[in-house]
mmCIF file of C-alpha atoms in Angstrom:
data_model
loop_
_atom_site.group_PDB
_atom_site.id
_atom_site.type_symbol
_atom_site.label_atom_id
_atom_site.label_comp_id
_atom_site.label_asym_id
_atom_site.label_seq_id
_atom_site.Cartn_x
_atom_site.Cartn_y
_atom_site.Cartn_z
ATOM 1 C CA MET A 1 88.777 0.681 -53.425
ATOM 2 C CA HIS A 2 86.215 -1.899 -52.367
ATOM 3 C CA LYS A 3 83.067 -2.077 -54.227
ATOM 4 C CA THR A 4 79.879 -1.527 -52.227
ATOM 5 C CA LYS A 5 77.747 -4.814 -52.299
ATOM 6 C CA GLU A 6 74.518 -3.978 -53.994
ATOM 7 C CA ILE A 7 71.278 -4.634 -51.681
ATOM 8 C CA ILE A 8 68.977 -6.849 -53.702
ATOM 9 C CA LYS A 9 65.353 -5.881 -53.194
ATOM 10 C CA LYS A 10 63.273 -8.901 -52.578
ATOM 11 C CA ALA A 11 59.333 -9.103 -53.303
ATOM 12 C CA VAL A 12 56.530 -11.857 -53.124
ATOM 13 C CA ILE A 13 53.966 -11.935 -55.663
ATOM 14 C CA TYR A 14 50.212 -12.619 -54.647
ATOM 15 C CA VAL A 15 47.905 -13.604 -57.312
ATOM 16 C CA ARG A 16 44.192 -14.569 -56.814
ATOM 17 C CA VAL A 17 41.203 -15.539 -58.985
ATOM 18 C CA SER A 18 37.877 -17.272 -58.889
ATOM 19 C CA THR A 19 36.439 -19.336 -61.458
ATOM 20 C CA VAL A 20 33.761 -16.934 -62.463
ATOM 21 C CA GLU A 21 36.158 -13.904 -62.599
ATOM 22 C CA GLN A 22 38.606 -16.131 -64.792
ATOM 23 C CA ALA A 23 35.860 -16.915 -67.392
ATOM 24 C CA GLU A 24 34.271 -13.502 -67.572
ATOM 25 C CA GLU A 25 37.436 -11.144 -67.311
ATOM 26 C CA GLY A 26 40.171 -13.413 -68.392
ATOM 27 C CA ASN A 27 42.313 -12.461 -65.424
ATOM 28 C CA SER A 28 44.125 -15.914 -65.280
ATOM 29 C CA LEU A 29 46.456 -16.864 -62.793
ATOM 30 C CA VAL A 30 49.212 -17.181 -65.525
ATOM 31 C CA THR A 31 48.332 -13.882 -66.921
ATOM 32 C CA GLN A 32 48.674 -12.029 -63.406
ATOM 33 C CA GLU A 33 51.759 -13.728 -62.713
ATOM 34 C CA LYS A 34 53.347 -12.844 -65.884
ATOM 35 C CA ALA A 35 52.292 -9.282 -65.531
ATOM 36 C CA CYS A 36 53.655 -9.188 -61.802
ATOM 37 C CA ARG A 37 57.075 -10.628 -62.919
ATOM 38 C CA GLU A 38 57.379 -8.201 -65.606
ATOM 39 C CA TYR A 39 56.574 -5.307 -63.327
ATOM 40 C CA ALA A 40 59.027 -6.590 -60.669
ATOM 41 C CA PHE A 41 61.844 -6.840 -62.982
ATOM 42 C CA LYS A 42 61.136 -3.238 -64.205
ATOM 43 C CA ILE A 43 61.239 -1.871 -60.907
ATOM 44 C CA GLY A 44 64.396 -3.906 -59.764
ATOM 45 C CA TYR A 45 62.891 -6.488 -57.385
ATOM 46 C CA GLU A 46 63.832 -10.062 -57.241
ATOM 47 C CA VAL A 47 60.851 -12.357 -56.814
ATOM 48 C CA VAL A 48 61.198 -14.894 -53.992
ATOM 49 C CA VAL A 49 57.886 -16.566 -53.677
ATOM 50 C CA VAL A 50 54.732 -16.735 -55.726
ATOM 51 C CA PHE A 51 51.572 -17.190 -53.556
ATOM 52 C CA VAL A 52 48.485 -18.561 -55.719
ATOM 53 C CA GLU A 53 44.878 -18.228 -54.318
ATOM 54 C CA ARG A 54 42.636 -20.544 -56.156
ATOM 55 C CA GLY A 55 38.944 -19.774 -55.985
ATOM 56 C CA GLU A 56 39.005 -18.062 -52.524
ATOM 57 C CA SER A 57 36.752 -15.061 -52.079
ATOM 58 C CA ALA A 58 38.403 -11.428 -51.521
ATOM 59 C CA LYS A 59 35.538 -10.490 -49.351
ATOM 60 C CA THR A 60 37.397 -11.749 -46.230
ATOM 61 C CA ALA A 61 41.053 -11.976 -45.275
ATOM 62 C CA ASN A 62 40.884 -15.467 -43.718
ATOM 63 C CA ARG A 63 42.395 -16.979 -46.980
ATOM 64 C CA THR A 64 44.876 -19.820 -46.954
ATOM 65 C CA GLU A 65 47.427 -18.381 -49.371
ATOM 66 C CA LEU A 66 47.142 -14.870 -48.022
ATOM 67 C CA GLN A 67 47.672 -16.074 -44.341
ATOM 68 C CA SER A 68 50.752 -18.144 -45.745
ATOM 69 C CA MET A 69 52.314 -15.103 -47.249
ATOM 70 C CA LEU A 70 51.656 -12.837 -44.217
ATOM 71 C CA LYS A 71 53.378 -15.489 -42.145
ATOM 72 C CA PHE A 72 56.456 -15.671 -44.585
ATOM 73 C CA ILE A 73 56.830 -11.938 -44.668
ATOM 74 C CA SER A 74 56.660 -11.738 -40.878
ATOM 75 C CA GLN A 75 60.125 -13.780 -40.862
ATOM 76 C CA LYS A 76 62.738 -11.127 -41.033
ATOM 77 C CA LYS A 77 65.270 -13.387 -42.552
ATOM 78 C CA ASN A 78 63.407 -13.504 -45.708
ATOM 79 C CA ASN A 79 64.063 -9.579 -46.142
ATOM 80 C CA ILE A 80 60.693 -9.056 -48.181
ATOM 81 C CA THR A 81 60.034 -5.329 -48.860
ATOM 82 C CA ALA A 82 57.308 -5.330 -51.216
ATOM 83 C CA VAL A 83 53.996 -7.334 -52.041
ATOM 84 C CA ILE A 84 53.282 -7.240 -55.942
ATOM 85 C CA VAL A 85 49.585 -7.892 -57.095
ATOM 86 C CA TYR A 86 48.024 -7.703 -60.514
ATOM 87 C CA LYS A 87 45.476 -5.201 -59.132
ATOM 88 C CA ILE A 88 44.691 -3.847 -55.677
ATOM 89 C CA ASP A 89 41.367 -5.769 -55.688
ATOM 90 C CA ARG A 90 43.356 -8.967 -55.971
ATOM 91 C CA MET A 91 44.403 -8.257 -52.344
ATOM 92 C CA SER A 92 40.995 -7.607 -50.850
ATOM 93 C CA ARG A 93 37.552 -6.336 -51.897
ATOM 94 C CA ASN A 94 36.719 -5.126 -48.488
ATOM 95 C CA THR A 95 38.182 -1.731 -47.451
ATOM 96 C CA ASP A 96 38.503 -2.633 -43.651
ATOM 97 C CA ASP A 97 40.418 -5.680 -44.602
ATOM 98 C CA TYR A 98 42.583 -3.981 -46.994
ATOM 99 C CA SER A 99 43.451 -1.390 -44.586
ATOM 100 C CA GLN A 100 44.380 -3.931 -42.002
ATOM 101 C CA ILE A 101 46.598 -5.827 -44.347
ATOM 102 C CA ARG A 102 48.326 -2.737 -45.552
ATOM 103 C CA LEU A 103 48.986 -1.719 -41.739
ATOM 104 C CA LEU A 104 50.260 -5.071 -40.991
ATOM 105 C CA LEU A 105 52.647 -5.116 -43.924
ATOM 106 C CA LYS A 106 53.775 -1.604 -43.149
ATOM 107 C CA ARG A 107 54.829 -2.851 -39.620
ATOM 108 C CA TYR A 108 57.009 -5.297 -41.479
ATOM 109 C CA GLY A 109 58.472 -2.445 -43.696
ATOM 110 C CA VAL A 110 56.591 -4.011 -46.752
ATOM 111 C CA SER A 111 54.893 -1.898 -49.426
ATOM 112 C CA ILE A 112 52.010 -3.137 -51.733
ATOM 113 C CA LYS A 113 52.606 -2.557 -55.327
ATOM 114 C CA SER A 114 50.230 -3.002 -58.380
ATOM 115 C CA ALA A 115 51.420 -4.207 -61.686
ATOM 116 C CA THR A 116 48.617 -2.486 -63.541
ATOM 117 C CA GLU A 117 47.788 0.570 -61.451
ATOM 118 C CA GLN A 118 49.941 3.739 -60.656
ATOM 119 C CA ILE A 119 50.606 3.814 -57.037
ATOM 120 C CA GLU A 120 53.373 6.066 -55.852
ATOM 121 C CA ASP A 121 54.496 6.589 -52.306
ATOM 122 C CA ASN A 122 53.401 10.042 -51.788
ATOM 123 C CA PRO A 123 49.968 11.631 -50.598
ATOM 124 C CA ALA A 124 48.493 11.642 -54.056
ATOM 125 C CA GLY A 125 49.494 7.871 -54.500
ATOM 126 C CA ARG A 126 48.160 6.797 -51.064
ATOM 127 C CA PHE A 127 44.898 8.753 -51.977
ATOM 128 C CA MET A 128 44.849 6.760 -55.304
ATOM 129 C CA GLU A 129 45.395 3.472 -53.475
ATOM 130 C CA ASN A 130 42.657 4.255 -51.021
ATOM 131 C CA MET A 131 40.230 5.068 -53.962
ATOM 132 C CA MET A 132 41.044 1.887 -55.900
ATOM 133 C CA ALA A 133 40.412 -0.277 -52.577
ATOM 134 C CA ASN A 134 36.905 1.611 -52.192
ATOM 135 C CA ILE A 135 36.036 1.026 -55.895
ATOM 136 C CA ALA A 136 36.886 -2.759 -55.309
ATOM 137 C CA GLN A 137 34.478 -2.792 -52.191
ATOM 138 C CA PHE A 138 31.780 -0.965 -54.139
ATOM 139 C CA ASP A 139 32.180 -3.225 -57.046
ATOM 140 C CA ASN A 140 31.780 -6.090 -54.542
ATOM 141 C CA ASP A 141 28.716 -4.667 -52.817
ATOM 142 C CA VAL A 142 26.994 -4.003 -56.136
ATOM 143 C CA ARG A 143 27.456 -7.406 -57.185
ATOM 144 C CA THR A 144 26.429 -8.892 -53.926
ATOM 145 C CA GLU A 145 23.231 -6.703 -53.970
ATOM 146 C CA ARG A 146 22.383 -7.768 -57.438
ATOM 147 C CA CYS A 147 22.929 -11.496 -56.266
ATOM 148 C CA VAL A 148 20.601 -11.005 -53.345
ATOM 149 C CA ASN A 149 18.122 -9.128 -55.359
ATOM 150 C CA GLY A 150 18.197 -11.876 -58.071
ATOM 151 C CA MET A 151 17.654 -14.455 -55.337
ATOM 152 C CA ARG A 152 14.707 -12.620 -53.759
ATOM 153 C CA GLY A 153 13.062 -12.081 -57.053
ATOM 154 C CA ALA A 154 13.395 -15.824 -57.904
ATOM 155 C CA ILE A 155 11.971 -17.115 -54.464
ATOM 156 C CA THR A 156 8.937 -14.693 -54.910
ATOM 157 C CA GLU A 157 8.332 -16.481 -58.251
ATOM 158 C CA GLY A 158 8.494 -19.767 -56.238
ATOM 159 C CA ARG A 159 11.940 -20.871 -57.783
ATOM 160 C CA TYR A 160 14.674 -22.216 -55.629
ATOM 161 C CA VAL A 161 18.072 -21.145 -57.030
ATOM 162 C CA TRP A 162 20.341 -22.667 -54.470
ATOM 163 C CA THR A 163 21.981 -26.305 -54.739
ATOM 164 C CA ALA A 164 19.186 -28.969 -54.788
ATOM 165 C CA PRO A 165 19.137 -31.311 -52.135
ATOM 166 C CA VAL A 166 18.607 -35.071 -52.509
ATOM 167 C CA GLY A 167 15.693 -35.899 -54.692
ATOM 168 C CA TYR A 168 15.898 -32.777 -56.625
ATOM 169 C CA SER A 169 18.035 -31.643 -59.362
ATOM 170 C CA ASN A 170 18.990 -27.934 -60.491
ATOM 171 C CA VAL A 171 17.110 -27.354 -63.796
ATOM 172 C CA ARG A 172 16.155 -24.420 -65.923
ATOM 173 C CA VAL A 173 12.482 -24.002 -66.951
ATOM 174 C CA ALA A 174 11.819 -21.231 -69.562
ATOM 175 C CA ASP A 175 15.449 -20.250 -69.265
ATOM 176 C CA LYS A 176 15.038 -19.671 -65.422
ATOM 177 C CA ALA A 177 16.723 -21.580 -62.745
ATOM 178 C CA THR A 178 14.659 -23.809 -60.317
ATOM 179 C CA ILE A 179 14.623 -27.511 -59.211
ATOM 180 C CA ALA A 180 12.746 -30.644 -60.286
ATOM 181 C CA PRO A 181 12.155 -33.965 -58.956
ATOM 182 C CA ASN A 182 14.923 -36.495 -60.142
ATOM 183 C CA GLU A 183 15.373 -40.382 -60.010
ATOM 184 C CA MET A 184 16.115 -40.154 -56.158
ATOM 185 C CA THR A 185 12.592 -38.636 -55.444
ATOM 186 C CA PRO A 186 10.931 -42.275 -54.936
ATOM 187 C CA LEU A 187 13.371 -43.113 -52.270
ATOM 188 C CA VAL A 188 13.013 -39.618 -50.503
ATOM 189 C CA LEU A 189 9.239 -40.097 -50.510
ATOM 190 C CA LYS A 190 9.555 -43.654 -49.182
ATOM 191 C CA ALA A 191 11.896 -42.328 -46.504
ATOM 192 C CA PHE A 192 9.395 -39.799 -45.135
ATOM 193 C CA GLN A 193 6.375 -42.417 -45.390
ATOM 194 C CA MET A 194 8.506 -45.022 -43.391
ATOM 195 C CA VAL A 195 9.467 -42.499 -40.753
ATOM 196 C CA ALA A 196 5.953 -41.242 -40.555
ATOM 197 C CA THR A 197 4.801 -44.459 -39.244
ATOM 198 C CA GLY A 198 7.025 -44.436 -36.161
ATOM 199 C CA LEU A 199 7.312 -48.395 -36.599
ATOM 200 C CA GLN A 200 11.122 -48.220 -37.203
ATOM 201 C CA THR A 201 13.840 -46.020 -35.814
ATOM 202 C CA THR A 202 14.925 -43.123 -38.096
ATOM 203 C CA ASP A 203 18.406 -44.765 -38.604
ATOM 204 C CA SER A 204 17.082 -48.299 -39.425
ATOM 205 C CA VAL A 205 15.174 -46.450 -42.092
ATOM 206 C CA ARG A 206 18.288 -44.629 -43.439
ATOM 207 C CA ILE A 207 20.380 -47.871 -43.450
ATOM 208 C CA GLN A 208 17.572 -49.800 -45.426
ATOM 209 C CA LEU A 209 16.995 -46.981 -47.979
ATOM 210 C CA THR A 210 20.969 -46.720 -48.278
ATOM 211 C CA LYS A 211 20.925 -50.450 -49.433
ATOM 212 C CA GLU A 212 18.066 -49.654 -51.912
ATOM 213 C CA GLY A 213 20.102 -46.802 -53.472
ATOM 214 C CA LEU A 214 19.490 -43.608 -51.669
ATOM 215 C CA VAL A 215 22.685 -41.668 -51.874
ATOM 216 C CA LYS A 216 23.997 -38.092 -52.133
ATOM 217 C CA LYS A 217 24.731 -36.443 -55.585
ATOM 218 C CA ASN A 218 28.517 -37.473 -55.300
ATOM 219 C CA GLY A 219 27.508 -41.037 -54.962
ATOM 220 C CA LYS A 220 28.449 -41.408 -51.283
ATOM 221 C CA PRO A 221 25.957 -42.796 -48.613
ATOM 222 C CA ILE A 222 23.986 -40.475 -46.572
ATOM 223 C CA SER A 223 25.146 -39.911 -43.125
ATOM 224 C CA LYS A 224 22.856 -39.915 -40.016
ATOM 225 C CA GLY A 225 23.140 -36.262 -39.625
ATOM 226 C CA TYR A 226 22.461 -35.677 -43.196
ATOM 227 C CA PHE A 227 19.305 -38.019 -43.223
ATOM 228 C CA TYR A 228 18.055 -36.026 -40.297
ATOM 229 C CA ALA A 229 18.487 -32.774 -41.746
ATOM 230 C CA MET A 230 16.818 -34.107 -45.000
ATOM 231 C CA LEU A 231 13.629 -35.006 -42.949
ATOM 232 C CA ALA A 232 13.506 -31.659 -41.601
ATOM 233 C CA ASN A 233 13.974 -29.866 -44.924
ATOM 234 C CA GLU A 234 10.645 -27.752 -45.622
ATOM 235 C CA LEU A 235 11.631 -27.759 -49.402
ATOM 236 C CA TYR A 236 10.375 -31.233 -49.885
ATOM 237 C CA MET A 237 6.814 -29.963 -49.466
ATOM 238 C CA ALA A 238 7.543 -27.008 -51.828
ATOM 239 C CA ARG A 239 8.000 -24.550 -49.287
ATOM 240 C CA ILE A 240 10.994 -22.011 -49.392
ATOM 241 C CA ASN A 241 12.596 -20.623 -46.155
ATOM 242 C CA LYS A 242 14.953 -17.965 -46.926
ATOM 243 C CA PHE A 243 15.727 -14.512 -45.739
ATOM 244 C CA GLY A 244 13.647 -15.137 -42.599
ATOM 245 C CA GLU A 245 10.443 -15.486 -44.803
ATOM 246 C CA PHE A 246 8.535 -18.353 -46.459
ATOM 247 C CA TYR A 247 7.543 -18.597 -49.931
ATOM 248 C CA LYS A 248 5.426 -21.276 -51.770
ATOM 249 C CA GLY A 249 7.417 -23.091 -54.354
ATOM 250 C CA THR A 250 6.155 -23.535 -57.983
ATOM 251 C CA PHE A 251 8.066 -26.667 -58.295
ATOM 252 C CA GLU A 252 6.763 -30.011 -57.579
ATOM 253 C CA ALA A 253 6.509 -31.066 -53.811
ATOM 254 C CA ILE A 254 7.791 -34.532 -53.062
ATOM 255 C CA VAL A 255 5.899 -34.729 -49.851
ATOM 256 C CA SER A 256 2.448 -33.300 -48.545
ATOM 257 C CA GLU A 257 2.279 -30.929 -45.706
ATOM 258 C CA GLU A 258 0.424 -33.457 -43.554
ATOM 259 C CA LEU A 259 3.026 -36.400 -44.056
ATOM 260 C CA PHE A 260 5.835 -33.766 -43.575
ATOM 261 C CA MET A 261 4.348 -32.488 -40.153
ATOM 262 C CA GLN A 262 3.734 -36.102 -39.116
ATOM 263 C CA VAL A 263 7.429 -36.946 -39.492
ATOM 264 C CA GLN A 264 8.446 -33.986 -37.546
ATOM 265 C CA ARG A 265 6.350 -35.219 -34.686
ATOM 266 C CA VAL A 266 8.059 -38.530 -34.850
ATOM 267 C CA LEU A 267 11.320 -36.914 -34.862
ATOM 268 C CA LYS A 268 10.394 -34.836 -31.827
ATOM 269 C CA HIS A 269 9.257 -37.971 -29.875
ATOM 270 C CA LYS A 270 12.613 -39.817 -30.946
ATOM 271 C CA GLY A 271 11.136 -42.439 -33.163
ATOM 272 C CA HIS A 272 8.416 -43.650 -30.920
ATOM 273 C CA LYS A 273 5.060 -44.133 -32.583
ATOM 274 C CA VAL A 274 2.578 -41.286 -32.222
ATOM 275 C CA SER A 275 -0.846 -40.695 -33.157
ATOM 276 C CA GLU A 276 -2.200 -40.021 -36.541
ATOM 277 C CA TYR A 277 -2.093 -36.512 -37.689
ATOM 278 C CA LYS A 278 -5.112 -34.483 -35.867
ATOM 279 C CA THR A 279 -6.930 -31.817 -37.647
ATOM 280 C CA ASP A 280 -8.276 -30.455 -34.265
ATOM 281 C CA ASN A 281 -4.629 -30.186 -32.809
ATOM 282 C CA PRO A 282 -4.733 -28.464 -29.466
ATOM 283 C CA ALA A 283 -1.616 -26.607 -30.289
ATOM 284 C CA PHE A 284 -3.602 -24.471 -32.900
ATOM 285 C CA PRO A 285 -7.032 -24.132 -31.700
ATOM 286 C CA LEU A 286 -8.237 -21.628 -34.300
ATOM 287 C CA ARG A 287 -7.276 -23.967 -37.173
ATOM 288 C CA ARG A 288 -10.306 -24.631 -39.443
ATOM 289 C CA PHE A 289 -12.481 -21.962 -37.778
ATOM 290 C CA ILE A 290 -11.289 -19.135 -39.347
ATOM 291 C CA LEU A 291 -11.626 -18.563 -43.341
ATOM 292 C CA HIS A 292 -9.646 -16.050 -45.663
ATOM 293 C CA PRO A 293 -11.672 -13.889 -47.827
ATOM 294 C CA SER A 294 -10.484 -16.154 -50.578
ATOM 295 C CA GLY A 295 -12.000 -19.316 -48.968
ATOM 296 C CA LEU A 296 -8.976 -20.822 -47.944
ATOM 297 C CA LYS A 297 -8.911 -22.231 -44.278
ATOM 298 C CA LEU A 298 -6.580 -21.314 -41.478
ATOM 299 C CA THR A 299 -4.130 -23.850 -40.824
ATOM 300 C CA GLY A 300 -0.992 -24.115 -38.628
ATOM 301 C CA SER A 301 2.201 -25.894 -37.961
ATOM 302 C CA PHE A 302 5.664 -25.682 -36.356
ATOM 303 C CA ALA A 303 8.403 -24.353 -38.376
ATOM 304 C CA LYS A 304 11.705 -26.252 -37.730
ATOM 305 C CA GLY A 305 9.767 -28.560 -35.393
ATOM 306 C CA LYS A 306 9.411 -25.844 -32.663
ATOM 307 C CA TYR A 307 8.068 -22.300 -33.924
ATOM 308 C CA PRO A 308 4.323 -22.415 -34.262
ATOM 309 C CA TYR A 309 2.902 -20.374 -37.126
ATOM 310 C CA TYR A 310 -0.715 -19.917 -38.535
ATOM 311 C CA ARG A 311 -1.318 -19.557 -42.371
ATOM 312 C CA PHE A 312 -4.116 -19.725 -44.762
ATOM 313 C CA GLY A 313 -4.124 -23.013 -46.875
ATOM 314 C CA GLY A 314 -0.657 -23.956 -46.252
ATOM 315 C CA LYS A 315 0.531 -21.049 -48.449
ATOM 316 C CA GLY A 316 1.281 -17.339 -48.350
ATOM 317 C CA HIS A 317 2.509 -15.295 -45.306
ATOM 318 C CA ASN A 318 3.138 -17.002 -41.920
ATOM 319 C CA TYR A 319 1.454 -15.526 -38.753
ATOM 320 C CA GLU A 320 3.234 -16.250 -35.206
ATOM 321 C CA ARG A 321 0.660 -18.147 -33.337
ATOM 322 C CA ASP A 322 0.684 -16.425 -30.058
ATOM 323 C CA GLU A 323 0.365 -13.023 -31.510
ATOM 324 C CA PHE A 324 -2.411 -14.024 -34.042
ATOM 325 C CA GLU A 325 -4.315 -15.694 -31.188
ATOM 326 C CA ARG A 326 -4.001 -12.579 -29.215
ATOM 327 C CA ARG A 327 -5.277 -10.363 -32.005
ATOM 328 C CA PHE A 328 -8.351 -12.854 -32.486
ATOM 329 C CA ALA A 329 -9.176 -12.518 -28.774
ATOM 330 C CA PHE A 330 -8.918 -8.735 -29.163
ATOM 331 C CA PHE A 331 -11.348 -8.905 -31.972
ATOM 332 C CA MET A 332 -13.798 -11.196 -30.177
ATOM 333 C CA ASP A 333 -13.778 -8.802 -27.272
ATOM 334 C CA SER A 334 -15.342 -6.080 -29.636
ATOM 335 C CA PHE A 335 -18.475 -8.079 -29.532
ATOM 336 C CA CYS A 336 -19.025 -8.459 -25.721
ATOM 337 C CA PHE A 337 -21.759 -6.466 -24.166
ATOM 338 C CA ARG A 338 -21.064 -3.031 -22.240
ATOM 339 C CA GLU A 339 -22.289 -2.643 -18.759
ATOM 340 C CA GLU A 340 -25.473 -0.751 -19.755
ATOM 341 C CA GLN A 341 -26.455 -3.275 -22.204
ATOM 342 C CA ILE A 342 -26.282 -6.039 -19.802
ATOM 343 C CA ALA A 343 -28.460 -3.983 -17.399
ATOM 344 C CA LYS A 344 -30.959 -3.411 -20.261
ATOM 345 C CA LEU A 345 -30.840 -7.108 -21.230
ATOM 346 C CA LYS A 346 -31.837 -8.099 -17.470
ATOM 347 C CA ARG A 347 -34.592 -5.709 -17.599
ATOM 348 C CA PHE A 348 -35.951 -7.043 -20.742
ATOM 349 C CA VAL A 349 -35.716 -10.564 -19.201
ATOM 350 C CA ARG A 350 -37.677 -9.707 -16.103
ATOM 351 C CA GLU A 351 -40.332 -8.208 -18.204
#
């Protein structure tokens, strides 16, 4: 009698880790792969390929190694019937993405198996699989919310907790993250001062300051596009623009608001020399004529070079210019004479 040829079940292993998770949880790539290989041997699978995702977020399915794995599985000649992961959340932390991945794998006749979680191919097992995918997303959403809330809390305190631009360094003050000027600060200030005069083209200023040592943190020269973005960055006047709101930074400003706005006007006019900063700018007719109860004068400027806003003393809440002027006009209308008052006034004048 002929022996029936034993069918070898083939699988791929998918492991993923971010630097933070590796440090905090110890779920290193080596640990994951070892657990997955042991599990594959235990359930009788031959591991064909190991796909290793280094440092890419599970919030999206657009990951390099994940896409490579799906492409590999789609080729029938590879005869893959299972994807083995350390935990379900290694595959995805987004329930919609996980469902799409699972559905795609199912079309290829491939199942997802977890080396550390009990997932059986029955109603109860599929229910548990969905529960674990939902828990992964819930955990991810909670982390995101905490991160965003932490960032919002930081900027309300005037602290900038993102990567510092050229001229600033990320530091900790009283054990709290913020930014502070560094050795590049004088060159950044000089860039604003030179551009503000309008006597040189912006690119000639960039080239000159590059020769004087103005470079990125990685030591590379500043490109033309990066230089323009630097000159338009409100952070240099200690103003944080995040989450659609503006906050006054508690860190040291590199340039004054007047200098910053002068540079924006020069850039708007493509490097041609423009007039000096005018306090009675016709674009903001109410500037200086309205006082806040605290004594601060009303000022105004263009955000990102084109959106007009009023504010008091260059700090605090921003007011959209047209709406502010409309409300001001409405307020002034409350002082106008009524028809009967005008008639009475005319009578008094005649008398």
